[in-house]
Tab-separated table of C-alpha atoms in Angstrom:
chain	number	residue	atom	x	y	z
A	252	MET	CA	-40.378	-12.037	20.227
A	253	MET	CA	-39.422	-14.242	17.260
A	254	GLU	CA	-39.308	-11.247	14.988
A	255	THR	CA	-36.958	-9.384	17.323
A	256	PHE	CA	-34.688	-12.400	17.612
A	257	ASP	CA	-34.561	-12.789	13.840
A	258	TYR	CA	-33.590	-9.132	13.456
A	259	ASN	CA	-30.807	-9.579	15.963
A	260	LEU	CA	-29.354	-12.446	13.957
A	261	LYS	CA	-29.372	-10.285	10.825
A	262	LEU	CA	-27.163	-7.728	12.523
A	263	ILE	CA	-24.362	-10.228	13.097
A	264	ILE	CA	-24.483	-11.766	9.623
A	265	PRO	CA	-21.181	-10.118	8.550
A	266	GLU	CA	-19.347	-11.472	11.603
A	267	VAL	CA	-20.864	-14.947	11.324
A	268	PHE	CA	-20.064	-15.088	7.620
A	269	LEU	CA	-16.413	-14.104	8.161
A	270	PHE	CA	-16.063	-16.677	10.978
A	271	LEU	CA	-17.462	-19.425	8.699
A	272	TRP	CA	-15.243	-18.187	5.852
A	273	ALA	CA	-12.182	-18.554	8.078
A	274	LEU	CA	-13.138	-22.210	8.655
A	275	THR	CA	-13.686	-22.591	4.913
A	276	VAL	CA	-10.187	-21.224	4.165
A	277	ILE	CA	-8.600	-23.726	6.560
A	278	VAL	CA	-10.543	-26.667	5.098
A	279	PHE	CA	-9.884	-25.513	1.528
A	280	ASP	CA	-6.161	-25.397	2.223
A	281	VAL	CA	-6.191	-28.975	3.504
A	282	GLY	CA	-7.605	-30.147	0.185
A	283	THR	CA	-5.325	-28.094	-2.053
A	284	LYS	CA	-1.837	-28.707	-0.629
A	285	ARG	CA	-0.379	-29.476	-4.052
A	286	ARG	CA	-2.097	-26.687	-5.959
A	287	LYS	CA	-0.861	-23.216	-6.554
A	288	SER	CA	-0.488	-21.510	-3.175
A	289	ASP	CA	-2.083	-18.231	-4.297
A	290	SER	CA	-5.588	-19.692	-4.387
A	291	VAL	CA	-5.933	-19.751	-0.593
A	292	GLY	CA	-4.838	-16.110	-0.329
A	293	TYR	CA	-7.228	-14.954	-3.041
A	294	LEU	CA	-10.058	-16.900	-1.340
A	295	THR	CA	-9.266	-15.056	1.887
A	296	MET	CA	-9.267	-11.647	0.177
A	297	ALA	CA	-12.624	-12.534	-1.513
A	298	GLY	CA	-14.139	-13.371	1.868
A	299	LEU	CA	-13.057	-10.009	3.282
A	300	ALA	CA	-14.523	-8.201	0.292
A	301	VAL	CA	-17.871	-10.020	0.618
A	302	THR	CA	-17.952	-9.211	4.310
A	303	GLY	CA	-17.584	-5.526	3.448
A	304	ILE	CA	-20.583	-5.800	1.108
A	305	LEU	CA	-22.597	-7.546	3.857
A	306	LEU	CA	-21.700	-4.727	6.268
A	307	TYR	CA	-23.294	-2.272	3.893
A	308	ASN	CA	-26.530	-4.251	3.801
A	309	PHE	CA	-26.749	-5.349	7.449
A	310	HIS	CA	-26.095	-2.488	9.840
A	311	GLY	CA	-28.039	-0.099	12.021
A	312	GLY	CA	-29.706	-0.991	15.278
A	313	ILE	CA	-29.148	-2.338	18.771
A	314	SER	CA	-29.665	-5.969	19.650
A	315	PHE	CA	-29.078	-8.729	22.183
A	316	ASN	CA	-30.305	-6.627	25.109
A	317	ASN	CA	-28.094	-3.679	24.123
A	318	MET	CA	-24.942	-5.815	24.073
A	319	PHE	CA	-24.412	-5.433	20.318
A	320	SER	CA	-24.665	-1.972	18.743
A	321	SER	CA	-24.393	-1.890	14.955
A	322	ASP	CA	-24.031	1.874	14.730
A	323	ILE	CA	-22.100	4.120	12.380
A	324	LEU	CA	-19.035	4.156	14.698
A	325	ALA	CA	-18.860	0.356	14.614
A	326	LEU	CA	-19.385	0.309	10.842
A	327	PHE	CA	-16.637	2.861	10.283
A	328	PHE	CA	-14.069	0.924	12.306
A	329	LYS	CA	-15.167	-2.399	10.831
A	330	VAL	CA	-14.149	-1.020	7.454
A	331	ILE	CA	-10.745	-0.199	8.918
A	332	PHE	CA	-10.424	-3.735	10.351
A	333	LEU	CA	-11.410	-5.347	7.053
A	334	GLY	CA	-9.072	-3.027	5.169
A	335	SER	CA	-6.102	-3.812	7.387
A	336	ALA	CA	-6.793	-7.572	7.098
A	337	PHE	CA	-7.189	-7.286	3.289
A	338	MET	CA	-3.907	-5.405	2.940
A	339	ALA	CA	-2.085	-7.775	5.326
A	340	VAL	CA	-3.240	-10.811	3.296
A	341	GLY	CA	-2.323	-9.106	0.024
A	342	SER	CA	1.167	-8.399	1.394
A	343	SER	CA	1.656	-12.069	2.434
A	344	PHE	CA	1.631	-13.697	-0.994
A	345	GLY	CA	5.411	-13.476	-1.257
A	346	LEU	CA	5.630	-15.429	1.999
A	347	ALA	CA	3.237	-18.168	0.837
A	348	SER	CA	5.755	-19.887	-1.432
A	349	ASP	CA	8.375	-20.231	1.307
A	350	LYS	CA	7.845	-19.412	4.968
A	351	ILE	CA	4.192	-20.354	5.291
A	352	LYS	CA	3.976	-22.851	2.465
A	353	ASN	CA	2.612	-25.767	4.512
A	354	HIS	CA	0.422	-23.683	6.812
A	355	ARG	CA	-1.305	-21.234	4.485
A	356	GLY	CA	-4.804	-22.085	5.731
A	357	GLU	CA	-3.907	-21.604	9.400
A	358	TYR	CA	-2.095	-18.362	8.618
A	359	TYR	CA	-4.919	-16.733	6.681
A	360	GLY	CA	-7.618	-18.307	8.889
A	361	LEU	CA	-6.084	-16.798	12.039
A	362	ILE	CA	-6.076	-13.351	10.407
A	363	LEU	CA	-9.763	-13.742	9.694
A	364	PHE	CA	-10.524	-14.973	13.244
A	365	SER	CA	-8.734	-11.969	14.654
A	366	THR	CA	-10.721	-9.691	12.355
A	367	VAL	CA	-13.981	-11.238	13.573
A	368	GLY	CA	-12.938	-10.397	17.141
A	369	MET	CA	-12.227	-6.801	16.147
A	370	MET	CA	-15.647	-6.504	14.470
A	371	PHE	CA	-17.461	-7.830	17.553
A	372	LEU	CA	-15.403	-5.552	19.779
A	373	SER	CA	-16.379	-2.424	17.814
A	374	SER	CA	-20.048	-3.227	18.242
A	375	SER	CA	-19.816	-4.086	21.927
A	376	ASN	CA	-21.928	-1.896	24.194
A	377	GLU	CA	-21.320	-3.967	27.320
A	378	LEU	CA	-18.238	-4.895	29.311
A	379	ILE	CA	-18.357	-8.663	29.007
A	380	SER	CA	-18.882	-8.769	25.228
A	381	LEU	CA	-16.201	-6.108	24.848
A	382	TYR	CA	-13.686	-8.160	26.799
A	383	VAL	CA	-14.523	-11.334	24.869
A	384	GLY	CA	-14.152	-9.462	21.571
A	385	LEU	CA	-10.796	-8.096	22.666
A	386	GLU	CA	-9.530	-11.565	23.545
A	387	LEU	CA	-10.764	-13.051	20.300
A	388	THR	CA	-8.806	-10.305	18.601
A	389	THR	CA	-5.628	-10.938	20.524
A	390	ILE	CA	-5.350	-14.734	20.877
A	391	PRO	CA	-4.924	-15.462	17.112
A	392	LEU	CA	-2.239	-12.748	17.030
A	393	PHE	CA	-0.183	-14.646	19.627
A	394	VAL	CA	0.112	-17.540	17.192
A	395	LEU	CA	0.659	-15.324	14.117
A	396	ALA	CA	3.479	-13.426	15.801
A	397	ALA	CA	5.366	-16.731	16.288
A	398	PHE	CA	4.392	-18.203	12.936
A	399	TYR	CA	7.977	-18.692	11.715
A	400	LYS	CA	8.598	-21.743	13.891
A	401	ASP	CA	12.155	-22.131	12.563
A	402	SER	CA	13.030	-18.540	13.508
A	403	LYS	CA	14.223	-17.960	17.045
A	404	VAL	CA	13.363	-14.262	16.732
A	405	SER	CA	9.816	-14.991	15.648
A	406	VAL	CA	9.164	-17.551	18.397
A	407	GLU	CA	10.626	-15.157	20.968
A	408	ALA	CA	8.305	-12.431	19.633
A	409	GLY	CA	5.287	-14.689	20.029
A	410	MET	CA	6.243	-15.647	23.555
A	411	LYS	CA	6.799	-12.053	24.584
A	412	TYR	CA	3.465	-11.051	23.065
A	413	LEU	CA	1.706	-13.967	24.770
A	414	ILE	CA	3.120	-13.102	28.226
A	415	VAL	CA	2.465	-9.373	27.957
A	416	GLY	CA	-0.944	-9.951	26.384
A	417	ALA	CA	-2.002	-12.346	29.200
A	418	PHE	CA	-0.738	-9.938	31.828
A	419	SER	CA	-2.543	-6.944	30.298
A	420	SER	CA	-5.755	-8.948	29.894
A	421	ALA	CA	-5.671	-9.894	33.567
A	422	ILE	CA	-5.198	-6.254	34.588
A	423	LEU	CA	-7.980	-5.132	32.278
A	424	LEU	CA	-10.376	-7.852	33.517
A	425	TYR	CA	-9.740	-6.917	37.144
A	426	GLY	CA	-10.348	-3.250	36.364
A	427	LEU	CA	-13.598	-4.102	34.569
A	428	SER	CA	-14.745	-6.263	37.486
A	429	LEU	CA	-14.106	-3.360	39.876
A	430	LEU	CA	-16.038	-1.054	37.624
A	431	TYR	CA	-18.945	-3.484	37.585
A	432	GLY	CA	-18.831	-3.740	41.377
A	433	PHE	CA	-19.124	0.038	41.811
A	434	THR	CA	-21.762	0.637	39.123
A	435	GLY	CA	-23.817	-2.512	39.398
A	436	THR	CA	-24.035	-2.951	35.636
A	437	THR	CA	-21.977	-4.075	32.659
A	438	ASP	CA	-24.062	-1.991	30.258
A	439	LEU	CA	-22.059	1.072	29.240
A	440	THR	CA	-25.127	3.308	28.836
A	441	MET	CA	-26.475	2.407	32.281
A	442	MET	CA	-22.963	2.750	33.709
A	443	LYS	CA	-22.900	6.401	32.701
A	444	ILE	CA	-26.202	7.007	34.502
A	445	ASN	CA	-25.295	5.012	37.612
A	446	LEU	CA	-21.959	6.809	38.031
A	447	SER	CA	-23.638	10.184	37.923
A	448	LEU	CA	-26.230	9.098	40.475
A	449	LEU	CA	-23.520	7.568	42.693
A	450	PHE	CA	-21.576	10.844	42.724
A	451	LEU	CA	-24.675	12.929	43.386
A	452	SER	CA	-25.760	10.757	46.329
A	453	ALA	CA	-22.351	10.196	47.941
A	454	GLY	CA	-20.738	13.490	47.066
A	455	LYS	CA	-17.485	11.708	46.291
A	456	ILE	CA	-16.135	8.548	44.665
A	457	GLY	CA	-13.670	6.422	46.638
A	458	PRO	CA	-10.194	5.178	45.732
A	459	GLY	CA	-11.579	1.824	44.570
A	460	LEU	CA	-13.093	3.407	41.458
A	461	ILE	CA	-9.909	5.343	40.843
A	462	LEU	CA	-8.049	2.020	40.981
A	463	ALA	CA	-10.496	0.556	38.448
A	464	ILE	CA	-9.854	3.449	36.044
A	465	VAL	CA	-6.087	3.138	36.386
A	466	MET	CA	-6.201	-0.602	35.762
A	467	ILE	CA	-8.416	-0.235	32.693
A	468	VAL	CA	-6.116	2.467	31.306
A	469	ALA	CA	-3.114	0.185	31.946
A	470	GLY	CA	-4.796	-2.857	30.398
A	471	ILE	CA	-5.798	-1.088	27.175
A	472	GLY	CA	-2.517	0.859	27.249
A	473	PHE	CA	-0.634	-2.424	26.831
A	474	LYS	CA	-2.799	-3.294	23.836
A	475	LEU	CA	-2.143	0.131	22.266
A	476	ALA	CA	1.570	0.112	23.179
A	477	LEU	CA	1.145	3.451	24.972
A	478	VAL	CA	4.067	4.640	27.067
A	479	PRO	CA	4.965	3.246	29.634
A	480	PHE	CA	3.304	0.011	28.426
A	481	HIS	CA	5.164	-0.114	25.136
A	482	MET	CA	8.199	-2.254	26.000
A	483	TRP	CA	6.950	-5.326	24.126
A	484	ALA	CA	6.174	-3.612	20.816
A	485	PRO	CA	9.607	-3.174	19.159
A	486	ASP	CA	10.753	-6.755	19.786
A	487	VAL	CA	7.430	-8.258	18.748
A	488	TYR	CA	7.150	-6.063	15.659
A	489	GLN	CA	10.670	-6.993	14.596
A	490	GLY	CA	10.264	-10.745	15.162
A	491	ALA	CA	6.767	-11.293	13.767
A	492	PRO	CA	6.163	-11.837	10.019
A	493	THR	CA	6.120	-8.365	8.454
A	494	PRO	CA	2.484	-8.476	7.241
A	495	ILE	CA	1.456	-9.503	10.783
A	496	THR	CA	3.486	-6.627	12.184
A	497	ALA	CA	1.479	-4.317	9.945
A	498	PHE	CA	-1.797	-5.921	11.026
A	499	LEU	CA	-0.774	-5.538	14.654
A	500	SER	CA	0.130	-1.889	14.184
A	501	VAL	CA	-3.162	-0.969	12.485
A	502	GLY	CA	-5.988	-3.458	13.127
A	503	SER	CA	-5.038	-4.343	16.702
A	504	LYS	CA	-4.505	-0.679	17.629
A	505	ALA	CA	-7.775	0.367	16.026
A	506	ALA	CA	-9.489	-2.315	18.176
A	507	GLY	CA	-7.849	-0.904	21.294
A	508	VAL	CA	-8.933	2.605	20.340
A	509	VAL	CA	-12.559	1.516	19.954
A	510	ALA	CA	-12.465	-0.283	23.323
A	511	PHE	CA	-11.037	2.854	24.928
A	512	ALA	CA	-13.681	5.091	23.346
A	513	ARG	CA	-16.554	2.789	24.290
A	514	ILE	CA	-15.475	2.532	27.921
A	515	PHE	CA	-14.132	5.987	28.677
A	516	VAL	CA	-15.805	8.425	26.303
A	517	HIS	CA	-19.161	6.635	26.489
A	518	GLY	CA	-19.316	4.794	29.840
A	519	LEU	CA	-17.095	7.122	31.914
A	520	ILE	CA	-17.963	10.427	30.318
A	521	ALA	CA	-19.031	11.662	33.760
A	522	PHE	CA	-15.384	11.991	34.691
A	523	SER	CA	-14.945	14.840	32.173
A	524	ASP	CA	-17.240	16.955	34.379
A	525	PRO	CA	-15.344	19.812	36.085
A	526	VAL	CA	-16.779	18.792	39.444
A	527	MET	CA	-15.032	15.422	39.192
A	528	LYS	CA	-11.683	16.724	37.900
A	529	PRO	CA	-9.643	14.781	40.490
A	530	LEU	CA	-10.752	11.643	38.615
A	531	ASP	CA	-10.388	13.082	35.108
A	532	TRP	CA	-8.931	10.192	33.122
A	533	GLY	CA	-8.162	12.657	30.332
A	534	ILE	CA	-5.233	14.111	32.276
A	535	ILE	CA	-3.726	10.640	32.755
A	536	VAL	CA	-4.099	9.813	29.063
A	537	ALA	CA	-2.763	13.191	27.971
A	538	VAL	CA	0.468	12.597	29.887
A	539	MET	CA	0.764	9.098	28.351
A	540	ALA	CA	0.153	10.545	24.887
A	541	ALA	CA	2.880	13.142	25.410
A	542	ALA	CA	5.314	10.477	26.583
A	543	ALA	CA	4.450	8.308	23.551
A	544	MET	CA	5.100	11.130	21.099
A	545	VAL	CA	8.455	12.075	22.685
A	546	LEU	CA	9.799	8.576	23.367
A	547	GLY	CA	8.483	7.036	20.148
A	548	ASN	CA	10.016	9.652	17.869
A	549	ILE	CA	13.314	10.117	19.661
A	550	THR	CA	13.923	6.354	19.883
A	551	ALA	CA	13.006	5.909	16.239
A	552	LEU	CA	15.865	8.216	15.332
A	553	ARG	CA	18.427	5.646	16.507
A	554	GLN	CA	16.955	2.577	14.780
A	555	HIS	CA	18.787	0.760	11.961
A	556	ASN	CA	16.061	-1.825	11.328
A	557	ILE	CA	13.060	-0.664	9.249
A	558	LYS	CA	10.587	-2.709	11.303
A	559	ARG	CA	11.877	-1.374	14.618
A	560	MET	CA	11.809	2.155	13.237
A	561	LEU	CA	8.150	1.732	12.148
A	562	ALA	CA	7.403	0.123	15.511
A	563	TYR	CA	8.606	3.185	17.446
A	564	SER	CA	6.899	5.349	14.835
A	565	SER	CA	3.599	3.546	15.602
A	566	ILE	CA	4.086	4.312	19.317
A	567	ALA	CA	4.399	7.970	18.437
A	568	GLN	CA	1.420	7.792	16.062
A	569	ILE	CA	-0.833	6.414	18.814
A	570	GLY	CA	0.263	9.336	20.915
A	571	TYR	CA	-0.941	11.789	18.261
A	572	LEU	CA	-4.205	9.881	17.966
A	573	MET	CA	-4.878	10.003	21.709
A	574	ILE	CA	-4.961	13.806	21.541
A	575	GLY	CA	-8.338	13.384	19.915
A	576	MET	CA	-9.393	10.953	22.665
A	577	VAL	CA	-8.626	13.308	25.581
A	578	ALA	CA	-10.489	16.120	23.830
A	579	VAL	CA	-13.803	14.376	24.727
A	580	SER	CA	-15.717	16.170	21.959
A	581	GLU	CA	-17.376	15.341	18.683
A	582	LEU	CA	-14.410	16.780	16.814
A	583	GLY	CA	-12.095	14.665	18.973
A	584	ILE	CA	-13.876	11.381	18.281
A	585	ALA	CA	-14.223	12.241	14.626
A	586	SER	CA	-10.476	12.974	14.418
A	587	ILE	CA	-9.707	9.560	15.908
A	588	GLY	CA	-11.684	7.703	13.246
A	589	PHE	CA	-10.287	9.881	10.481
A	590	TYR	CA	-6.742	9.441	11.742
A	591	MET	CA	-7.060	5.647	11.879
A	592	PHE	CA	-8.487	5.540	8.367
A	593	VAL	CA	-5.543	7.470	6.960
A	594	TYR	CA	-3.089	5.518	9.107
A	595	LEU	CA	-4.485	2.301	7.611
A	596	PHE	CA	-3.285	3.231	4.115
A	597	ALA	CA	0.035	4.798	5.132
A	598	ASN	CA	1.242	2.187	7.660
A	599	MET	CA	0.007	-0.899	5.868
A	600	GLY	CA	1.576	0.466	2.677
A	601	ALA	CA	4.944	1.100	4.316
A	602	PHE	CA	5.000	-2.379	5.792
A	603	ALA	CA	3.955	-3.846	2.444
A	604	VAL	CA	7.057	-2.321	0.863
A	605	ALA	CA	9.193	-3.656	3.724
A	606	THR	CA	7.696	-7.118	3.177
A	607	LEU	CA	8.502	-7.041	-0.559
A	608	PHE	CA	12.011	-5.805	0.095
A	609	ASN	CA	12.696	-8.470	2.698
A	610	ASP	CA	11.308	-11.232	0.489
A	611	GLU	CA	13.747	-10.269	-2.258
A	612	THR	CA	16.835	-9.311	-0.286
A	613	GLY	CA	16.414	-11.024	3.089
A	614	SER	CA	17.236	-7.743	4.856
A	615	ASP	CA	15.324	-5.330	7.096
A	616	SER	CA	18.262	-2.963	7.461
A	617	ILE	CA	17.470	0.637	6.599
A	618	ARG	CA	20.932	0.921	5.057
A	619	SER	CA	19.943	-1.794	2.560
A	620	TYR	CA	17.455	0.601	0.944
A	621	SER	CA	20.328	2.633	-0.433
A	622	GLY	CA	19.768	3.354	-4.136
A	623	LEU	CA	16.500	1.463	-4.308
A	624	SER	CA	15.004	4.090	-6.593
A	625	LYS	CA	17.489	3.139	-9.332
A	626	SER	CA	16.448	-0.551	-9.438
A	627	SER	CA	12.821	-0.223	-8.330
A	628	PRO	CA	11.571	3.304	-8.931
A	629	ALA	CA	7.870	2.551	-8.503
A	630	LEU	CA	8.391	0.812	-5.146
A	631	SER	CA	10.565	3.671	-3.943
A	632	ALA	CA	7.978	6.225	-4.942
A	633	CYS	CA	5.320	4.284	-3.002
A	634	MET	CA	7.507	4.091	0.084
A	635	ALA	CA	8.260	7.807	-0.115
A	636	ILE	CA	4.542	8.640	-0.254
A	637	PHE	CA	3.726	6.404	2.688
A	638	LEU	CA	6.513	7.825	4.845
A	639	LEU	CA	5.705	11.447	3.981
A	640	SER	CA	2.055	10.811	4.884
A	641	LEU	CA	3.138	9.328	8.247
A	642	ALA	CA	5.203	12.493	8.784
A	643	GLY	CA	2.146	14.629	8.068
A	644	ILE	CA	3.376	16.402	4.949
A	645	PRO	CA	0.712	18.145	2.791
A	646	PRO	CA	-1.138	17.501	0.545
A	647	LEU	CA	-1.166	13.835	1.675
A	648	GLY	CA	-3.760	12.292	3.947
A	649	GLY	CA	-1.450	12.285	6.983
A	650	PHE	CA	-1.434	16.090	7.034
A	651	ALA	CA	-5.239	16.240	7.222
A	652	ALA	CA	-5.249	13.593	9.957
A	653	LYS	CA	-2.790	15.434	12.161
A	654	TYR	CA	-4.567	18.730	11.522
A	655	MET	CA	-7.795	17.151	12.772
A	656	VAL	CA	-6.393	15.790	16.066
A	657	PHE	CA	-4.437	19.008	16.718
A	658	ALA	CA	-7.593	21.084	16.092
A	659	ALA	CA	-9.523	18.875	18.568
A	660	GLY	CA	-6.761	19.290	21.130
A	661	ILE	CA	-6.742	23.088	20.830
A	662	GLU	CA	-10.527	23.190	21.061
A	663	ALA	CA	-10.369	21.201	24.294
A	664	GLY	CA	-7.674	23.426	25.815
A	665	TYR	CA	-4.774	20.998	25.477
A	666	ASN	CA	-2.552	23.632	23.839
A	667	TRP	CA	0.623	22.275	25.490
A	668	LEU	CA	-0.087	18.774	24.090
A	669	VAL	CA	-0.624	20.134	20.596
A	670	ILE	CA	2.614	22.173	20.696
A	671	LEU	CA	4.492	19.066	21.813
A	672	GLY	CA	2.831	17.125	18.992
A	673	LEU	CA	3.982	19.687	16.432
A	674	LEU	CA	7.566	19.624	17.726
A	675	THR	CA	7.770	15.851	17.733
A	676	ALA	CA	6.224	15.703	14.249
A	677	VAL	CA	9.191	17.787	13.052
A	678	VAL	CA	11.531	15.218	14.709
A	679	SER	CA	9.752	12.375	12.947
A	680	LEU	CA	10.362	13.978	9.603
A	681	TYR	CA	14.113	13.364	10.100
A	682	TYR	CA	13.977	9.572	10.285
A	683	TYR	CA	11.296	9.286	7.597
A	684	ALA	CA	13.327	11.534	5.295
A	685	ASN	CA	16.451	9.531	6.033
A	686	VAL	CA	14.912	6.467	4.382
A	687	ILE	CA	13.846	8.560	1.378
A	688	LYS	CA	17.329	10.075	1.148
A	689	LEU	CA	18.906	6.613	1.110
A	690	MET	CA	16.561	5.411	-1.643
A	691	TYR	CA	17.122	8.399	-3.895
A	692	PHE	CA	20.529	9.874	-3.134
A	693	SER	CA	22.754	6.975	-2.156
A	694	PRO	CA	24.574	4.458	-4.345
A	695	ASP	CA	22.680	1.283	-5.235
A	696	ASN	CA	23.794	-1.434	-2.857
A	697	SER	CA	21.574	-4.222	-4.104
A	698	HIS	CA	21.217	-3.809	-7.871
A	699	VAL	CA	18.154	-6.039	-7.514
A	700	LYS	CA	14.818	-5.258	-9.039
A	701	ILE	CA	12.103	-6.069	-6.515
A	702	ASN	CA	9.429	-8.365	-7.960
A	703	ILE	CA	5.942	-7.257	-6.941
A	704	HIS	CA	3.214	-9.876	-6.724
A	705	PRO	CA	-0.111	-8.722	-8.279
A	706	ALA	CA	-1.869	-8.889	-4.861
A	707	ALA	CA	0.897	-6.799	-3.309
A	708	ARG	CA	0.630	-4.371	-6.232
A	709	LEU	CA	-3.056	-3.961	-5.419
A	710	VAL	CA	-2.158	-3.200	-1.789
A	711	LEU	CA	0.368	-0.524	-2.853
A	712	VAL	CA	-2.086	1.052	-5.310
A	713	LEU	CA	-4.851	1.156	-2.667
A	714	GLY	CA	-2.472	2.757	-0.207
A	715	VAL	CA	-1.133	5.412	-2.558
A	716	VAL	CA	-4.485	6.312	-4.067
A	717	GLY	CA	-6.177	6.376	-0.691
A	718	ILE	CA	-3.578	8.684	0.829
A	719	ILE	CA	-3.609	11.121	-2.104
A	720	ILE	CA	-7.410	11.269	-2.487
A	721	ILE	CA	-8.042	11.756	1.244
A	722	GLY	CA	-5.346	14.393	1.396
A	723	ILE	CA	-6.844	16.365	-1.474
A	724	TYR	CA	-10.526	15.680	-0.802
A	725	PRO	CA	-11.089	14.602	2.827
A	726	GLU	CA	-14.757	15.662	3.079
A	727	PRO	CA	-16.453	12.260	2.436
A	728	VAL	CA	-14.387	10.378	5.065
A	729	LEU	CA	-14.588	13.332	7.453
A	730	LYS	CA	-18.377	13.455	7.097
A	731	ILE	CA	-18.718	9.795	8.082
A	732	ALA	CA	-16.296	10.271	10.960
A	733	MET	CA	-18.353	13.220	12.255
A	734	GLU	CA	-21.580	11.206	11.999
A	735	SER	CA	-20.015	8.408	14.069
A	736	ALA	CA	-18.982	10.920	16.718
A	737	VAL	CA	-22.526	12.253	17.127
A	738	LEU	CA	-23.489	8.924	18.754
A	739	PHE	CA	-21.577	9.894	21.914
A	740	ALA	CA	-23.701	13.051	22.339
A	741	LEU	CA	-20.612	15.107	23.167
A	742	PRO	CA	-20.273	18.923	23.022
């Protein structure tokens, strides 16, 4: 018994270490108020890097009565969470000297606390631990969204996010409680078995379970900003500090995707059976994905603020990603992981450029990017690569990612959804290309060379190199994504 308990503790060493590191960062900041501000940020990045090393050494196995599963799927997404946090922190150094000067420890510590929640969430194999992980992910983000206390827009963003987040959490919790009531278990593996037995014995499943499914879809849909639960995203993304907006759009979304996959693809896989088609959650999610692709891309066309444009773009991107989810196949799950990995580099990189530009000019207007290539050619080139990858242009990583989810959709018979995805991807190219056109073919409005902090430079290099390498040679990442999908034992 002691040996088993000791092994269980080893599995959570990365999470425990990062939690303690977050406390260390806060305490360290208290004692270094008059020192150079960069030290706290570098300490945070070091902690994230060490956590990544610990993940490599402590993974594999199921513990705590099947509540915590340190499998390859969890490991893959934990890398995405750590990467998004690392790039968000690296993008924040320009803010440290001004807007977060007196609260650096709290700022970086909250990012780490949220990352710990994401890591626990990805390993959750049981409803209660999954919900707790989701809340630990979200609560620090409420504070971070409103971190600019002197900014009315930032405080408003935080309040909106808090209200919507609390509402969605309540809906999700009620749906999970209904699901537990019908299945008699919170264990996702046992839930799959109990649902099949329930259907075989009763011959049908009542409206109560349908209500549970709808409420869980709605609760997680709010977290993912899926249409029609997306209303909060543009305002929150615009008002929050730009690195936090990036972290929200990548890390938080990846956490929601894992929660969705664990509950629906693993626990509720029975509903993909043809006999139970009236309860097929895939149809519901497919319609939501279609709406996200259409509304996200069309609304992004009319935006004049770079953060709002990227916010609506992220709504569309989650629509593309959900094509892989509704496929309910190994290729579908693999395409989700692969897509999120590529999206990490492209979206975090684009927001990093937006952060640097805002720090120097004080503007988030798309028009302000006019002629940027003349004063900051390297920064413009990075932004162009990130936007082209988001648009899915070959040979960048975004093309391979979209190809994967579209292939999964066709394999599953969702041809109409894939065709719609292709059409909306063409629409997205217009607003991405518009920013590139302004940077390269419009007069220089600013005549200001953007100063790039070394940490931000590292973020940009990681983003560009990651996108190009994955686009040219996707096999290593694709192999890991496919291995993670095997865990679901799907066709």
